[in-house]
Amino acid sequence: MATLTIRGVQVNVEIWHEQKQETLVLLHGFTGSTKTWQRIIELLSDTVKIVAIDLLGHGKTESPKDPSRYSMIEQVKDLEEIFQQLDLHDFTLLGYSMGGRVALSYAVRFPKRIKRLILESSSPGLQTEEEQALRRQSDERLADEIEEKGIHWFVEKWENIPLFASQKRLPKEVQQAVREERLSQTEMGLANSLRGMGTGAQASLWRKLIRLNMPVVLITGELDEKFVRIAEEMMLQLPNAQHITVPNVGHSIHVENPEQFATIIKGVL
């Protein structure tokens, strides 16, 4: 575990198997942290160096007050500074959901750094300005509510949205671990993440997918119909991509079937 000072912010980074040459970088989703990857890290071979990062406003990384500091452009600049400080080049970048949008944004800006890109249940953003405007309004309202009503209110609401319905079938201890990870976040961090790098705030990357020549692996859960459809649309734009759909799971494949998810990652690596 290391705390790096990145452009004036303290960022939590955790590293396993540091001496290995092959590197896999992990970016969690909204309300997540490096903890979300613990089971996957246990299942992956120790032949690969693993770097997990707490994104801005999440986990043990700082939560600045200024929402503009959370913009996707700022996130990409932060990642580049982290990779420079850690002397990382030519690595595999894996992002889940929000972390997938960050990973994709980074890959578009710094394509030569990325050996492979793995996107779990993620998207290039919304395609039209109208969709973006509506989503920004929705994210702003939710951000305000998080600050007004608190983290416990938000987690109760968040874990019951349709996107995570399939998680209700998981063992109670797994559900509890996910809940505790969400409850460990701060109101300011989550609210500003929504304002700064929510799906509505993010610039659309759809037209830039064609520029990505590195291998891209899209992983979706069969029950997550929206993101299966998004991945199918992305496949039409990406020059060098494959789409893997995991049966009988929803949005959080690495949580709902970690063994299958780790097997896929091993195969990709």
XYZ file of C-alpha atoms in Angstrom:
269
model
C 0.000 0.000 0.000
C 1.279 3.461 -0.888
C 0.007 7.021 -0.635
C 1.071 9.121 -3.604
C 0.772 12.900 -3.860
C -0.847 13.409 -7.236
C -1.347 17.000 -8.375
C -1.970 18.160 -4.807
C -4.183 15.219 -3.764
C -3.288 12.173 -1.632
C -4.105 9.028 -3.652
C -4.225 5.482 -2.281
C -2.501 2.867 -4.457
C -2.028 -0.814 -3.596
C 0.485 -3.062 -5.366
C 0.909 -6.858 -5.387
C 3.768 -8.984 -6.861
C 5.886 -5.909 -7.522
C 8.792 -7.771 -9.129
C 6.747 -9.194 -12.012
C 7.110 -7.719 -15.507
C 3.508 -8.012 -16.734
C 1.304 -5.345 -15.093
C -2.477 -5.202 -14.599
C -4.014 -1.922 -13.365
C -7.480 -2.080 -11.725
C -10.002 0.805 -11.550
C -13.136 0.292 -9.425
C -16.672 1.586 -10.006
C -18.797 4.276 -8.320
C -19.035 3.665 -4.521
C -16.121 1.194 -4.798
C -12.466 1.040 -3.773
C -9.477 -1.274 -4.049
C -11.410 -3.656 -1.754
C -13.752 -4.551 -4.606
C -10.891 -6.475 -6.256
C -9.725 -8.532 -3.261
C -11.276 -11.824 -4.369
C -10.082 -11.351 -7.956
C -6.521 -10.653 -6.798
C -6.579 -13.857 -4.730
C -7.667 -15.835 -7.802
C -5.196 -14.342 -10.265
C -1.808 -15.893 -10.741
C 1.128 -14.298 -8.928
C 2.932 -14.076 -12.286
C 1.421 -10.618 -12.856
C 2.046 -7.355 -11.027
C -1.273 -5.846 -9.886
C -1.846 -2.152 -9.211
C -5.215 -1.107 -7.724
C -6.086 2.574 -7.348
C -8.714 4.354 -5.235
C -10.139 6.935 -7.626
C -10.743 10.513 -6.505
C -13.438 10.788 -3.829
C -13.374 7.056 -3.116
C -11.765 4.700 -0.605
C -8.675 6.114 1.086
C -8.008 8.714 -1.619
C -8.819 12.327 -0.732
C -12.145 14.001 -1.566
C -11.503 17.621 -2.650
C -14.291 20.169 -2.160
C -14.171 21.535 -5.718
C -16.392 19.438 -8.064
C -14.395 20.585 -11.104
C -11.379 18.685 -9.737
C -13.342 15.473 -10.400
C -13.851 16.026 -14.137
C -12.845 13.229 -16.484
C -10.009 15.358 -17.876
C -8.621 15.749 -14.339
C -9.011 12.002 -13.697
C -6.981 11.205 -16.807
C -4.263 13.659 -15.769
C -4.172 12.024 -12.332
C -3.773 8.546 -13.837
C -0.939 9.690 -16.090
C 0.869 11.203 -13.092
C 0.361 7.967 -11.100
C 1.736 5.864 -13.942
C 4.724 8.162 -14.324
C 5.494 8.030 -10.606
C 5.214 4.219 -10.636
C 7.198 4.000 -13.895
C 4.440 1.990 -15.586
C 4.535 1.501 -19.358
C 2.852 -0.968 -21.687
C 0.371 -2.402 -19.172
C -3.135 -3.894 -19.184
C -5.783 -1.461 -17.904
C -9.022 -2.887 -16.478
C -11.938 -0.690 -15.428
C -15.371 -1.557 -14.033
C -18.424 0.660 -14.731
C -17.334 4.216 -13.761
C -13.749 2.957 -13.632
C -14.259 1.617 -17.140
C -15.254 5.064 -18.357
C -12.103 6.459 -16.724
C -9.989 3.680 -18.278
C -11.470 4.297 -21.725
C -10.934 8.058 -21.387
C -7.297 7.421 -20.474
C -6.795 4.985 -23.364
C -8.159 7.533 -25.859
C -5.718 10.163 -24.538
C -2.656 7.903 -24.051
C -3.144 4.927 -26.391
C 0.564 4.061 -26.605
C 0.727 3.366 -22.867
C -1.902 0.624 -23.026
C -1.032 -2.939 -23.999
C -4.619 -4.157 -23.559
C -7.852 -2.541 -22.386
C -10.463 -4.528 -20.445
C -13.839 -2.878 -19.806
C -16.319 -4.528 -17.440
C -19.912 -3.285 -17.732
C -18.857 0.074 -19.086
C -19.692 2.611 -21.782
C -18.183 5.461 -23.835
C -20.774 7.840 -22.365
C -24.033 9.136 -23.808
C -24.305 9.794 -27.524
C -26.359 13.006 -27.703
C -26.224 16.380 -25.941
C -29.887 15.982 -24.977
C -29.178 12.691 -23.194
C -26.163 14.239 -21.470
C -28.161 17.265 -20.262
C -30.921 15.085 -18.801
C -28.412 12.818 -17.083
C -26.465 15.788 -15.667
C -29.677 17.105 -14.100
C -30.409 13.671 -12.635
C -26.854 13.297 -11.282
C -26.956 16.812 -9.779
C -30.202 16.014 -7.954
C -28.774 12.775 -6.592
C -25.536 14.522 -5.540
C -27.560 17.131 -3.624
C -29.606 14.390 -1.948
C -26.466 12.495 -0.887
C -25.169 15.627 0.840
C -28.540 16.413 2.434
C -29.614 12.914 3.533
C -26.291 11.193 4.180
C -24.435 8.063 3.182
C -26.756 5.555 4.886
C -29.794 6.916 3.038
C -27.905 6.789 -0.247
C -26.579 3.227 0.175
C -30.085 1.988 1.018
C -31.345 3.594 -2.192
C -28.360 2.559 -4.362
C -28.306 -1.128 -3.465
C -31.980 -1.419 -4.427
C -31.791 0.013 -7.946
C -32.585 -2.459 -10.781
C -28.937 -2.467 -11.961
C -27.953 -4.468 -8.861
C -31.044 -6.693 -8.555
C -29.077 -9.858 -9.353
C -26.832 -9.231 -6.327
C -29.773 -10.072 -4.058
C -29.054 -13.734 -4.833
C -25.508 -13.583 -3.484
C -24.570 -15.020 -0.067
C -25.354 -12.638 2.776
C -21.685 -12.181 3.665
C -20.885 -11.067 0.102
C -23.805 -8.617 0.102
C -22.654 -7.291 3.477
C -19.083 -6.757 2.230
C -20.386 -4.759 -0.737
C -22.630 -2.732 1.583
C -19.768 -1.958 3.999
C -17.553 -0.829 1.126
C -20.280 1.576 0.007
C -20.885 2.822 3.546
C -17.164 3.560 3.955
C -17.370 6.344 1.346
C -17.931 10.038 2.107
C -20.903 12.162 1.082
C -18.637 14.794 -0.471
C -16.601 12.259 -2.443
C -19.630 10.527 -3.969
C -21.565 13.740 -4.635
C -18.634 15.406 -6.360
C -17.863 12.256 -8.348
C -21.391 12.404 -9.755
C -21.040 16.095 -10.569
C -17.556 15.862 -12.047
C -17.351 12.497 -13.804
C -20.896 11.155 -13.893
C -22.167 9.765 -17.182
C -23.882 13.083 -17.934
C -20.786 15.180 -17.264
C -18.504 12.981 -19.374
C -17.892 13.899 -23.013
C -19.021 11.177 -25.418
C -16.211 8.908 -26.638
C -18.252 6.990 -29.221
C -16.584 8.634 -32.228
C -13.111 8.044 -30.777
C -13.436 4.262 -30.398
C -12.252 3.705 -33.947
C -8.836 5.143 -32.973
C -8.156 2.432 -30.401
C -5.949 -0.161 -32.084
C -4.898 -2.059 -28.954
C -6.820 -5.255 -28.058
C -10.023 -4.313 -26.198
C -12.040 -6.881 -24.227
C -15.634 -6.000 -23.295
C -17.079 -8.091 -20.452
C -20.792 -7.947 -19.629
C -23.235 -9.942 -17.533
C -26.045 -11.717 -19.367
C -28.707 -10.250 -17.036
C -27.410 -6.690 -17.565
C -29.252 -6.169 -20.863
C -28.481 -2.452 -21.172
C -24.708 -2.935 -20.996
C -24.792 -6.024 -23.211
C -26.437 -3.831 -25.843
C -23.888 -1.027 -25.321
C -21.023 -3.520 -25.720
C -22.555 -4.847 -28.945
C -22.711 -1.281 -30.288
C -19.106 -0.637 -29.208
C -17.991 -3.753 -31.100
C -19.127 -2.103 -34.344
C -16.684 0.782 -33.738
C -13.637 -0.862 -32.153
C -11.021 -2.158 -34.632
C -9.598 -4.911 -32.399
C -12.143 -6.047 -29.831
C -13.936 -9.050 -28.406
C -17.107 -9.196 -26.329
C -17.543 -11.809 -23.599
C -20.935 -12.208 -21.928
C -20.965 -14.141 -18.641
C -24.128 -16.209 -18.073
C -26.522 -15.673 -15.179
C -24.893 -12.541 -13.686
C -25.678 -8.841 -13.788
C -23.634 -5.624 -13.749
C -20.913 -6.585 -11.227
C -19.447 -9.719 -12.765
C -16.310 -9.641 -10.586
C -18.551 -9.714 -7.483
C -21.264 -12.116 -8.696
C -18.964 -14.717 -10.276
C -15.354 -13.907 -9.318
C -14.054 -17.331 -10.400
C -15.346 -16.922 -13.957
C -14.200 -13.294 -14.089
C -10.670 -14.212 -12.961
C -10.579 -17.042 -15.521
C -11.432 -14.547 -18.279
C -8.715 -12.130 -17.115
C -6.136 -14.924 -16.994
C -7.093 -15.879 -20.544
C -6.743 -12.294 -21.749
C -3.348 -11.895 -20.066
